[in-house]
Short mmCIF file of C-alpha atoms in Angstrom, two decimals:
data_model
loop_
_atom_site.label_atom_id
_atom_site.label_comp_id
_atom_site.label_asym_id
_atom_site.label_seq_id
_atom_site.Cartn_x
_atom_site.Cartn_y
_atom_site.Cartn_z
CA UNK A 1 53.79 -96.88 71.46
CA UNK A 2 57.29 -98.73 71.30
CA UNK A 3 59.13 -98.58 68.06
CA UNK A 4 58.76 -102.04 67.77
CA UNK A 5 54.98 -101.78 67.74
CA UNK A 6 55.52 -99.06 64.90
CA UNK A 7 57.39 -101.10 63.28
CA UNK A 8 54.75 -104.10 62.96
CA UNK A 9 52.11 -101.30 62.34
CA UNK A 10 53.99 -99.29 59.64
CA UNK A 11 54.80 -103.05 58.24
CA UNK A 12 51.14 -104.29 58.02
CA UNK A 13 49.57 -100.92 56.90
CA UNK A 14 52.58 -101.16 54.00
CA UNK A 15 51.38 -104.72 53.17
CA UNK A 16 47.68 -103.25 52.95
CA UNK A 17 49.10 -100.71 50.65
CA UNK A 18 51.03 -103.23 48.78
CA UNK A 19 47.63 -104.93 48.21
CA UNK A 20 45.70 -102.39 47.01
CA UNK A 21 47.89 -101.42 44.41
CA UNK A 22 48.58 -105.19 42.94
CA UNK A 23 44.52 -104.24 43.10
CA UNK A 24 44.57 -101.42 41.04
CA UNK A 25 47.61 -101.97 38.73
CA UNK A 26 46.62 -105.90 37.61
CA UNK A 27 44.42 -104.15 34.91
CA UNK A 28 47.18 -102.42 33.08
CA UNK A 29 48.85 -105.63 32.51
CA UNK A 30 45.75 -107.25 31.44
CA UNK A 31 45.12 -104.47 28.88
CA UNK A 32 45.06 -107.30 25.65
CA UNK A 33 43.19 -109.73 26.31
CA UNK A 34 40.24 -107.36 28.18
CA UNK A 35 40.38 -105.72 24.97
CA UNK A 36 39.82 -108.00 23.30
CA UNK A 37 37.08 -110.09 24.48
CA UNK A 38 35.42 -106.96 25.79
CA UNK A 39 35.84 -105.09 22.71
CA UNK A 40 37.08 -102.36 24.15
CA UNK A 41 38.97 -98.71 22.59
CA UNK A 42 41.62 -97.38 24.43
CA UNK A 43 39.49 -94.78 25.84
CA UNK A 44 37.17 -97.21 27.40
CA UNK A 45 39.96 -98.62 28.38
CA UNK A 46 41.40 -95.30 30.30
CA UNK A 47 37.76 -94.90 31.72
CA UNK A 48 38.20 -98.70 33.90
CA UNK A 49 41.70 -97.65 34.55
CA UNK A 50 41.55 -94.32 35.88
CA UNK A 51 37.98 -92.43 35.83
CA UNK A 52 35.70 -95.96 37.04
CA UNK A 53 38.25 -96.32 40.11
CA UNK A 54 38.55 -92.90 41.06
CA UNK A 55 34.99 -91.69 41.09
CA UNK A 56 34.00 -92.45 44.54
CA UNK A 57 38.45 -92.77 46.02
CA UNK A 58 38.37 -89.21 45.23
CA UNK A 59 34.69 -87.82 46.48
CA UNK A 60 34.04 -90.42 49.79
CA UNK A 61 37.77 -89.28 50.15
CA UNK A 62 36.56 -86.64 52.21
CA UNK A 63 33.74 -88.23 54.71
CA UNK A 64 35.95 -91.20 55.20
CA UNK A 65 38.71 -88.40 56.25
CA UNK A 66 36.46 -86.18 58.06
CA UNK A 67 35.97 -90.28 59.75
CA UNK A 68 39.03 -90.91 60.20
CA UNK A 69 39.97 -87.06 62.25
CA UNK A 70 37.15 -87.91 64.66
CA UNK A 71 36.91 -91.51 65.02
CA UNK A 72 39.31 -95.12 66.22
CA UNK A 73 41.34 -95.45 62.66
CA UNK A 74 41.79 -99.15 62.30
CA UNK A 75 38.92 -99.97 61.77
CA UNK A 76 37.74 -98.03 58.68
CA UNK A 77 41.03 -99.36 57.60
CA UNK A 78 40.17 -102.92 58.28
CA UNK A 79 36.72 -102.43 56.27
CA UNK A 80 38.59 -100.31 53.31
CA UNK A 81 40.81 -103.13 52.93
CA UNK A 82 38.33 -105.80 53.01
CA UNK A 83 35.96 -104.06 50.54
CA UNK A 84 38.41 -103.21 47.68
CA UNK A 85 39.44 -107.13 47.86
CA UNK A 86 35.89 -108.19 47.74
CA UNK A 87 34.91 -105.72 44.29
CA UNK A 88 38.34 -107.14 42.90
CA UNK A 89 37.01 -110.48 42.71
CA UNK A 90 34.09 -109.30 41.81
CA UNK A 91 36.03 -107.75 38.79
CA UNK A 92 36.61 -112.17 38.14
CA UNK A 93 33.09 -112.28 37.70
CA UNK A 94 32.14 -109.50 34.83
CA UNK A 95 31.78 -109.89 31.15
CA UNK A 96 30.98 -106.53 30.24
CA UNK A 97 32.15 -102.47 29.94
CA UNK A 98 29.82 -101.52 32.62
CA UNK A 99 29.82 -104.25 34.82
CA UNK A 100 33.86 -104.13 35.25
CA UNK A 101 33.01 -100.46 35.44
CA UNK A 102 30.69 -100.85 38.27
CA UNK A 103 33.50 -103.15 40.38
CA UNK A 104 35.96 -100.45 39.80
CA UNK A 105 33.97 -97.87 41.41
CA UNK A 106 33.76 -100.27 44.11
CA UNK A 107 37.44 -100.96 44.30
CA UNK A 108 38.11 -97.33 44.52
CA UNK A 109 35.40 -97.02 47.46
CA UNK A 110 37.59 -99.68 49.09
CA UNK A 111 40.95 -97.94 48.75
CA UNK A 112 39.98 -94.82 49.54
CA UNK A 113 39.80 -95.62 53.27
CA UNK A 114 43.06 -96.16 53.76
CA UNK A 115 45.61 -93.51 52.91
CA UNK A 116 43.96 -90.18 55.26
CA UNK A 117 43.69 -93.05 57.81
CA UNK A 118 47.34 -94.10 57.77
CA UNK A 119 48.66 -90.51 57.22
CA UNK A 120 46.98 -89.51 60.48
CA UNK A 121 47.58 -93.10 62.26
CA UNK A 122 51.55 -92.72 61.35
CA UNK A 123 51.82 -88.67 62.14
CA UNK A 124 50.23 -89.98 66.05
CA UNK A 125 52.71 -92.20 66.74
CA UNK A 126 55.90 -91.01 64.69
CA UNK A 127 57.87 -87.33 65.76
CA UNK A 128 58.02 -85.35 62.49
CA UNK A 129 61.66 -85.78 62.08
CA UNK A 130 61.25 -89.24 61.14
CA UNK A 131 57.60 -88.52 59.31
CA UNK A 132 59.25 -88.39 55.65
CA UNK A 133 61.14 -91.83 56.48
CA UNK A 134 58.24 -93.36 57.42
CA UNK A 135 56.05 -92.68 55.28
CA UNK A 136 58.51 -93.97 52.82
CA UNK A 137 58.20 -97.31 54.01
CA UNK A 138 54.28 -97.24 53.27
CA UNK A 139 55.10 -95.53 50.53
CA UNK A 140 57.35 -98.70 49.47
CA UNK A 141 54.15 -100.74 49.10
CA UNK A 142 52.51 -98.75 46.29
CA UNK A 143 55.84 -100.00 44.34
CA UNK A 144 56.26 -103.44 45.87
CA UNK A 145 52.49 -104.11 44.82
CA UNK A 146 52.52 -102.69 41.18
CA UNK A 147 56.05 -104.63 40.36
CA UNK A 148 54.32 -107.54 42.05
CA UNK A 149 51.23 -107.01 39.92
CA UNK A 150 53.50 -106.70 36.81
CA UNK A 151 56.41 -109.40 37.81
CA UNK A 152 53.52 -112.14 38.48
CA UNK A 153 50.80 -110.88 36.99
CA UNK A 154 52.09 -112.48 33.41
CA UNK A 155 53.28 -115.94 35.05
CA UNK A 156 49.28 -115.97 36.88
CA UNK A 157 47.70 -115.06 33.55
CA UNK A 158 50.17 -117.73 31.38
CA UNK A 159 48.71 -120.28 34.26
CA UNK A 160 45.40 -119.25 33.92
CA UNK A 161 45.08 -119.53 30.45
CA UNK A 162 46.77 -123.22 30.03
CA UNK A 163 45.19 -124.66 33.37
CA UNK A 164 41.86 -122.80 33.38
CA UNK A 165 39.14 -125.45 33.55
CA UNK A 166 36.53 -122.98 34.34
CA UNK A 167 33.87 -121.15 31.97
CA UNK A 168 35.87 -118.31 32.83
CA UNK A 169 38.66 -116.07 30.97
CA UNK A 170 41.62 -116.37 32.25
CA UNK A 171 41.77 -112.67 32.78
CA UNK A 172 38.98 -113.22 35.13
CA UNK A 173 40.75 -115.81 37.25
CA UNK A 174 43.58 -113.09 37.95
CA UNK A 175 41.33 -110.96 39.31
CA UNK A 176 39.59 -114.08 41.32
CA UNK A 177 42.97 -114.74 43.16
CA UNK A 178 44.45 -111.74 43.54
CA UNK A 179 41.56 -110.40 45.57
CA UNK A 180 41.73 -112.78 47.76
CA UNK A 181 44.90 -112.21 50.12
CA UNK A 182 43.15 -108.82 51.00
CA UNK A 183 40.77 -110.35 53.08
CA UNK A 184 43.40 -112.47 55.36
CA UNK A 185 45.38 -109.01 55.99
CA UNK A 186 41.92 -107.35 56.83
CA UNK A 187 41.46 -109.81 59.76
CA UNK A 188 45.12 -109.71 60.91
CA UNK A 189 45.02 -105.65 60.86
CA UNK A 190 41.49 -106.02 63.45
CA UNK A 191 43.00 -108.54 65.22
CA UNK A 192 46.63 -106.73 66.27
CA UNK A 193 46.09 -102.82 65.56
CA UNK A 194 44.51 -100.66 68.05
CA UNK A 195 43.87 -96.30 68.27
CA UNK A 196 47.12 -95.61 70.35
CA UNK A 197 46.53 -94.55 73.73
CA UNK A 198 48.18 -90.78 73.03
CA UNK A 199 46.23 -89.39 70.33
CA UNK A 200 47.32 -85.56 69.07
CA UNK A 201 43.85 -83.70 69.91
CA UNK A 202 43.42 -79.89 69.49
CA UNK A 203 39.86 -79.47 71.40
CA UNK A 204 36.50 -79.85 69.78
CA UNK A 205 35.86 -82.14 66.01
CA UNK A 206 36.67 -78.68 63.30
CA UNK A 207 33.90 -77.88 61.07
CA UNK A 208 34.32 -77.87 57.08
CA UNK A 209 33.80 -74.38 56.96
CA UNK A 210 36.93 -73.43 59.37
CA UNK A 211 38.82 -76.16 57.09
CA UNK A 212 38.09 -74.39 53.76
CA UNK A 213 39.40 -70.76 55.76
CA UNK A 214 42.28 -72.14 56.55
CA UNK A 215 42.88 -73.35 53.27
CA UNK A 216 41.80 -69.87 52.04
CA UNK A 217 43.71 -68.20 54.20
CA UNK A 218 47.46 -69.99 52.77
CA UNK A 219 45.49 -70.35 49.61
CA UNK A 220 48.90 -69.48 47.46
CA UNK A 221 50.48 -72.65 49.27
CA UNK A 222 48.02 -75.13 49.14
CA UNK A 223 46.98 -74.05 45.30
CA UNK A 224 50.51 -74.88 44.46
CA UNK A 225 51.14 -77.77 46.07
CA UNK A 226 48.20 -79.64 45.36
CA UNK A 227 48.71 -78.15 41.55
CA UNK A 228 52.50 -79.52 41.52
CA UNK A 229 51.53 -83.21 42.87
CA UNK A 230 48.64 -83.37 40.76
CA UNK A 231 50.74 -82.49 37.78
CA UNK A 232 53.82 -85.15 39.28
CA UNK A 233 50.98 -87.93 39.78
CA UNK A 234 49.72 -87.85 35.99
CA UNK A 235 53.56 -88.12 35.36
CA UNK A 236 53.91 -91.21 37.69
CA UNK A 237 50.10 -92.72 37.05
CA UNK A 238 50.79 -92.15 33.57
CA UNK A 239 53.71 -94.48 33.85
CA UNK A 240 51.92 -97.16 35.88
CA UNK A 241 48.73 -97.20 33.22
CA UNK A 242 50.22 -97.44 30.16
CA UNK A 243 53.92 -98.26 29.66
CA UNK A 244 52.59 -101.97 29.40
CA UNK A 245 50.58 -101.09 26.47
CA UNK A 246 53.33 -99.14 25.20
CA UNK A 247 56.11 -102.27 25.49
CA UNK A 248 53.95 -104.55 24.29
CA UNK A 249 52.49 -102.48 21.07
CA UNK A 250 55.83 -100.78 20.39
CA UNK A 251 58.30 -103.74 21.48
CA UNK A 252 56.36 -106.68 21.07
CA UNK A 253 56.98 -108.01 24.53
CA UNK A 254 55.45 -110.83 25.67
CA UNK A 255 53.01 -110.69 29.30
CA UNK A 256 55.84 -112.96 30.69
CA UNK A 257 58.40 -110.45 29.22
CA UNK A 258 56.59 -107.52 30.07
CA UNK A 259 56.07 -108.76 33.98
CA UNK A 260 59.63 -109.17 34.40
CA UNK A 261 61.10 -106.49 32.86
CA UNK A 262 58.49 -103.82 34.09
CA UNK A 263 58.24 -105.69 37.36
CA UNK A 264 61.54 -105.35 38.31
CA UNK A 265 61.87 -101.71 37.39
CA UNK A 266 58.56 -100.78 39.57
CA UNK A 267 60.25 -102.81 42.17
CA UNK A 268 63.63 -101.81 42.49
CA UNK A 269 63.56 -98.50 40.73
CA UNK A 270 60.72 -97.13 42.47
CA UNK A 271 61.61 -98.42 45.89
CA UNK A 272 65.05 -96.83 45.72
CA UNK A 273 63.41 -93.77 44.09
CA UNK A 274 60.92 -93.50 47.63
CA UNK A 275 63.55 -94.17 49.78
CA UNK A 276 65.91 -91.94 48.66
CA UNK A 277 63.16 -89.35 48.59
CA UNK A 278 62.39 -90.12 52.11
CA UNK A 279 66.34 -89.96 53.21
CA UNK A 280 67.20 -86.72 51.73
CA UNK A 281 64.14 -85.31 52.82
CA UNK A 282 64.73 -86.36 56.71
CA UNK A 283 68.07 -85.34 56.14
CA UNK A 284 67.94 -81.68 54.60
CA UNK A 285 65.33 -81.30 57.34
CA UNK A 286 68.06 -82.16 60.07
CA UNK A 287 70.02 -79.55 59.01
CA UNK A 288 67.68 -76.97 59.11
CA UNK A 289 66.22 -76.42 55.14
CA UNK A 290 62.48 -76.04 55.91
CA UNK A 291 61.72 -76.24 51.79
CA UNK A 292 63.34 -79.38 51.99
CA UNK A 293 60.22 -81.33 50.38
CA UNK A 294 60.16 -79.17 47.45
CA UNK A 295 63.60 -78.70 46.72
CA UNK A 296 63.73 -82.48 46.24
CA UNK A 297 60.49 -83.25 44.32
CA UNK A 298 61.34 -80.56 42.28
CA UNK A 299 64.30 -81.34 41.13
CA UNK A 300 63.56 -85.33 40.49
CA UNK A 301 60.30 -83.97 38.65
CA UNK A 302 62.83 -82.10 36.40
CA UNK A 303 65.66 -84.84 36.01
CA UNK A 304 62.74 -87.64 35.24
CA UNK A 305 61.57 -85.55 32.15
CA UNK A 306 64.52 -86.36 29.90
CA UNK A 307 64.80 -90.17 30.13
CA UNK A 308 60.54 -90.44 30.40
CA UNK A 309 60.45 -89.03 26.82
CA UNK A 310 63.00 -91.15 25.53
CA UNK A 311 61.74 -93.82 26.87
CA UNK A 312 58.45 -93.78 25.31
CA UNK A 313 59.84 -92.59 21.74
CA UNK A 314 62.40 -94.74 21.21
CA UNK A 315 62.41 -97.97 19.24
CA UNK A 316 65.79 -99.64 20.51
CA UNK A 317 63.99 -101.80 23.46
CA UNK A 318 67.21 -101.85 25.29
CA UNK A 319 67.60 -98.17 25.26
CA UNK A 320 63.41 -98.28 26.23
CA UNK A 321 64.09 -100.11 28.97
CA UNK A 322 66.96 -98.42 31.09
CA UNK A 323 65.41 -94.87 30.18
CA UNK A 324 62.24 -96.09 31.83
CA UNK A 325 64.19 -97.46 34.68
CA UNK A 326 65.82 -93.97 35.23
CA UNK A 327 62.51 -91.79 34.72
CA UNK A 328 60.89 -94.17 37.41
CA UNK A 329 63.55 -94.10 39.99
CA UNK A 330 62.91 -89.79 39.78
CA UNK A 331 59.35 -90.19 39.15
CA UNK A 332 58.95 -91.97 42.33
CA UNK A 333 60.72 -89.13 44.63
CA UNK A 334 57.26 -86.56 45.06
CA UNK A 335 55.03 -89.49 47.23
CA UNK A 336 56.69 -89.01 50.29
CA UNK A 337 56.88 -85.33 50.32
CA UNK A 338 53.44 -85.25 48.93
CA UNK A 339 51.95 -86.93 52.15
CA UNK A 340 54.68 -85.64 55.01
CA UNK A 341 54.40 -81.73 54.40
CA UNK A 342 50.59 -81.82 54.97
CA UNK A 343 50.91 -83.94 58.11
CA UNK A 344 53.50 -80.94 59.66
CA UNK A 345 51.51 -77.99 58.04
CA UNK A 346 47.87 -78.96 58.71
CA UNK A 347 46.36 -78.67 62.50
CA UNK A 348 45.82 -82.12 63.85
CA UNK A 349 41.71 -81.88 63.04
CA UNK A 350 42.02 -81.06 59.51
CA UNK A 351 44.84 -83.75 58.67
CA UNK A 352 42.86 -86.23 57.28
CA UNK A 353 40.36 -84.44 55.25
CA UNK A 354 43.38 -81.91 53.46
CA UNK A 355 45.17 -85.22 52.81
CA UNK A 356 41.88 -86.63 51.15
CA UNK A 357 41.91 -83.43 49.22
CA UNK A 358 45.41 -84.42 48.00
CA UNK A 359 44.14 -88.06 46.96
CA UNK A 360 41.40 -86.00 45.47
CA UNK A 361 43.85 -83.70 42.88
CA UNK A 362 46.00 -87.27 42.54
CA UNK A 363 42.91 -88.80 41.41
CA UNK A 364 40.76 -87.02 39.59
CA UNK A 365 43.69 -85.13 37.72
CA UNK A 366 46.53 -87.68 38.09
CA UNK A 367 45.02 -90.84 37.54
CA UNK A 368 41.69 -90.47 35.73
CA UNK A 369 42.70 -86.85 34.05
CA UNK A 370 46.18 -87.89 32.68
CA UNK A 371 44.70 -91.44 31.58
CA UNK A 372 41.99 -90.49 29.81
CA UNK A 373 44.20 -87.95 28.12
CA UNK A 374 46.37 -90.53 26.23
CA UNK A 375 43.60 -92.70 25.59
CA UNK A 376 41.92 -89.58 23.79
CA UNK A 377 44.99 -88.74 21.91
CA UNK A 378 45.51 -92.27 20.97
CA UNK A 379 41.92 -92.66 19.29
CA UNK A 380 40.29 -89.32 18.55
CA UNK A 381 43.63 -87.58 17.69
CA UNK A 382 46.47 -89.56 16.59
CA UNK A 383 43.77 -92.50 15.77
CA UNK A 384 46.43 -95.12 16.02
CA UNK A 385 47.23 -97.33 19.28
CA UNK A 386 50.94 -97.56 17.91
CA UNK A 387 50.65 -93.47 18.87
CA UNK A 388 50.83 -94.27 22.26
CA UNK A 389 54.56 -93.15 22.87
CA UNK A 390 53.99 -89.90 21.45
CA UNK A 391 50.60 -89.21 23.94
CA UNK A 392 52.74 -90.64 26.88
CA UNK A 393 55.83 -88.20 26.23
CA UNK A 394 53.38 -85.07 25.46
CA UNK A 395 51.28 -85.61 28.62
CA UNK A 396 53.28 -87.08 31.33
CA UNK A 397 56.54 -85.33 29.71
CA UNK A 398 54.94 -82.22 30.20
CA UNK A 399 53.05 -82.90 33.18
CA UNK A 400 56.93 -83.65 34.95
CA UNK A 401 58.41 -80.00 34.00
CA UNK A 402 55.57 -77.67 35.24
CA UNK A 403 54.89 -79.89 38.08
CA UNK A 404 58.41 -78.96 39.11
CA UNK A 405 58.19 -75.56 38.48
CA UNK A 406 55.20 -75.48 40.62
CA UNK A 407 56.30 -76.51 43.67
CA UNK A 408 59.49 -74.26 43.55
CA UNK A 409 56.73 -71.47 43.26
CA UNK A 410 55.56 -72.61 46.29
CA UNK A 411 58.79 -72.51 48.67
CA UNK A 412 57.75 -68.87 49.95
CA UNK A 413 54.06 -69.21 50.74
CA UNK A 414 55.18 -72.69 52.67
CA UNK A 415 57.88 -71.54 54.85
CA UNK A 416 55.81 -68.75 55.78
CA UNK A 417 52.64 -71.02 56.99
CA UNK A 418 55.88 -73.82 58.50
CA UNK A 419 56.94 -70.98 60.48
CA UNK A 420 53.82 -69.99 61.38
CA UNK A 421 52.79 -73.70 62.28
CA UNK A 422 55.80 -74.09 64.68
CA UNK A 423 55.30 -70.44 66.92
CA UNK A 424 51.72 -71.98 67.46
CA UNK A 425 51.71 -75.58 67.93
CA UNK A 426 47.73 -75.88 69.48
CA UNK A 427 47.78 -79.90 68.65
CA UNK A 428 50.78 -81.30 70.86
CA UNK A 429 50.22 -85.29 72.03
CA UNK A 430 47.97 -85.24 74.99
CA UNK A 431 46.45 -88.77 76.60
CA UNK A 432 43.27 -89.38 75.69
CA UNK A 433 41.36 -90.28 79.31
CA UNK A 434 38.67 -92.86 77.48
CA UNK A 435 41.89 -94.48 75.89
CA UNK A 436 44.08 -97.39 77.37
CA UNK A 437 47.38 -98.37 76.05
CA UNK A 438 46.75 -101.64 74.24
CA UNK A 439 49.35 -103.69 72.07
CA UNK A 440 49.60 -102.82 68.06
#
């Protein structure tokens, strides 16, 4: 495939990404008035957020992966993408706890088609030393897509509620419209991307069983890394879910307020953050450190810590504000890693469903675990939502420094498997005879 039809694949598949997280984040910033019609606490709250959406993204993680190792890519992409967009207007159309709870699920079903897809799509057509860079690009659109939800999320919702002439709540309408471009991208990704013709193949479809001994086999390695992202993804989910509750309850922003300010941080900060990740890994790699991934999660983990905590315990806005900006820029550095040392460590059959067992740990433990955990501590501890600063500094605080310390734990067990990976490379490109070349 010519780097020019990369580049319009890598481009589309970080516009589907983009999507699905304006998706998944338009809920934080429509925390108030859900609330409030709904009646809802903050840990019911937590459960829509984080447990209701990652239910079935983490457990049909691992079928769609086991799909996506054995079978044409693009299209369980296509349908992921089109699915989350439907259940996300469907979201427009609930008026209760369980019913928004049900559409969650199905967002989550939707989404979590697409990442093991893409992982293993990008590692076919991209040499490893340019893996970490790329992936930072799709990457890009989990940031571009939350600072989108944020930055227009407010203006869509002001709109909604002084134009609405429909029996519905103008919370509803947002999630009426912003499900919608999903399903234009859906039918532009089936009508340009194809399977490339040179497919990395290592014999027969692997079994689950001779996935789980391999995994038990470097079980110090994969323990630790999974254990270290998980712990870095309640850091960065725990950012994402709740800093607009925390701006507007502490600082008494406004939605418009709140969309620009966070929006622009999300944005900028955690685009530079990802790309910078990206960069140094690519680079360190060049010049021969095999723990580069670790060496540079780990030490953003560590340097995010300090401004995350201030950020959420602080009552000078302005101080709020650039501390948040800072902790997000670092907080953003572990996604590409995350992603590009499974696609180099893993044999080709088993890329896909390891990397579903990474979305599972991100999900389950990141995004529903270190949610719920602050809504808990918010109403069954602290029993005050103006507490939400301190349950944001003790869990995602906490959550940066021994994620750190867990992937530096990890730098012997994984440049022991890397070097074992590279003397016996089984799963070099080979052309696929049922496969033509055909344009991307």
């Amino acid at each position: 495939m010519s780097r020019l039809r990369q580049t319009n694949v890598m481009i589309l598949f970080m516009l589907a990404y983009l999507l699905s997280y304006i998706d998944r984040q338009i809920l934080s910033l429509l925390i108030g008035p859900i609330q409030a019609d709904l009646h809802l606490g903050d840990t019911q709250f937590a459960c829509l957020n984080g447990l209701a959406f990652s239910l079935l993204y983490a457990v049909l993680g691992f079928p769609l992966a086991s799909l996506s190792d054995r079978k044409p890519r693009p299209p369980i992409i296509v349908a992921g993408v089109i699915l989350w967009s439907l259940a996300t207007m469907a979201c427009g159309l609930c008026n209760s706890f369980w019913s928004l709870f049900l559409c969650r699920v199905l967002v989550g079903l939707g989404e979590a088609a697409l990442a093991p897809a893409v992982y293993s799509f990008l590692a076919d057509i991209v040499p490893k030393e340019r893996l970490a860079g790329t992936l930072s690009v799709f990457f890009l659109g989990s940031f571009l897509g939350s600072g989108c939800a944020f930055l227009f999320g407010g203006s869509l919702l002001g709109v909604a509620q002084q134009y609405n002439v429909t029996s519905l709540h103008a919370w509803q309408v947002c999630f009426l419209v912003v499900g919608l471009p999903g399903l234009v991208l859906g039918a532009v990704i089936a009508a340009t991307v194809r399977e490339p013709a040179r497919r990395r193949v290592a014999g027969p479809h692997v079994p689950a069983a001779q996935a789980i001994a391999f995994f038990r086999q470097h079980k110090e390695f994969f323990s630790l890394h999974m254990l270290g992202y998980t712990l870095l993804a309640v850091t960065l989910f725990s950012l994402f879910s709740w800093m607009p509750a925390q701006m507007m309850r502490i600082h008494h922003m406004t939605h418009a307020q709140l969309g620009l300010t966070l929006g622009s941080i999300v944005i900028v900060c955690g685009s530079a953050g990802v790309f910078a990740s990206g960069w140094l890994i690519d680079y360190l790699t060049r010049r021969g450190l095999v723990c580069a991934p670790q060496i540079v999660a780990a030490t953003a983990a560590f340097l995010a810590s300090v401004p995350l905590v201030i950020s959420v315990l602080t009552h000078d806005s302005h101080l709020a504000v650039i501390s948040f900006a800072v902790a997000f820029f670092f907080a953003s550095f572990p996604m590409p890693p995350s992603a590009t040392v499974l696609q180099i460590v893993v044999p080709v059959p088993m890329r896909a469903r390891f990397s579903a067992t990474m979305l599972f740990c991100n999900a389950i433990g990141g995004l529903s675990g270190g949610s719920l955990l602050i809504g808990a501590l918010n109403d069954k501890v602290f029993h005050s939502p103006a507490a939400i600063g301190l349950s944001m500094a003790l869990v995602a605080g906490t959550a940066s420094v021994l994620g750190g310390i867990m992937l530096l734990l990890c730098m012997r067990s994984y440049k022991v498997l890397y070097d074992n990976r590279m003397s016996n490379q089984h799963d070099m490109p080979v052309a696929t005879p049922t496969m033509v070349e055909q344009p991307a």
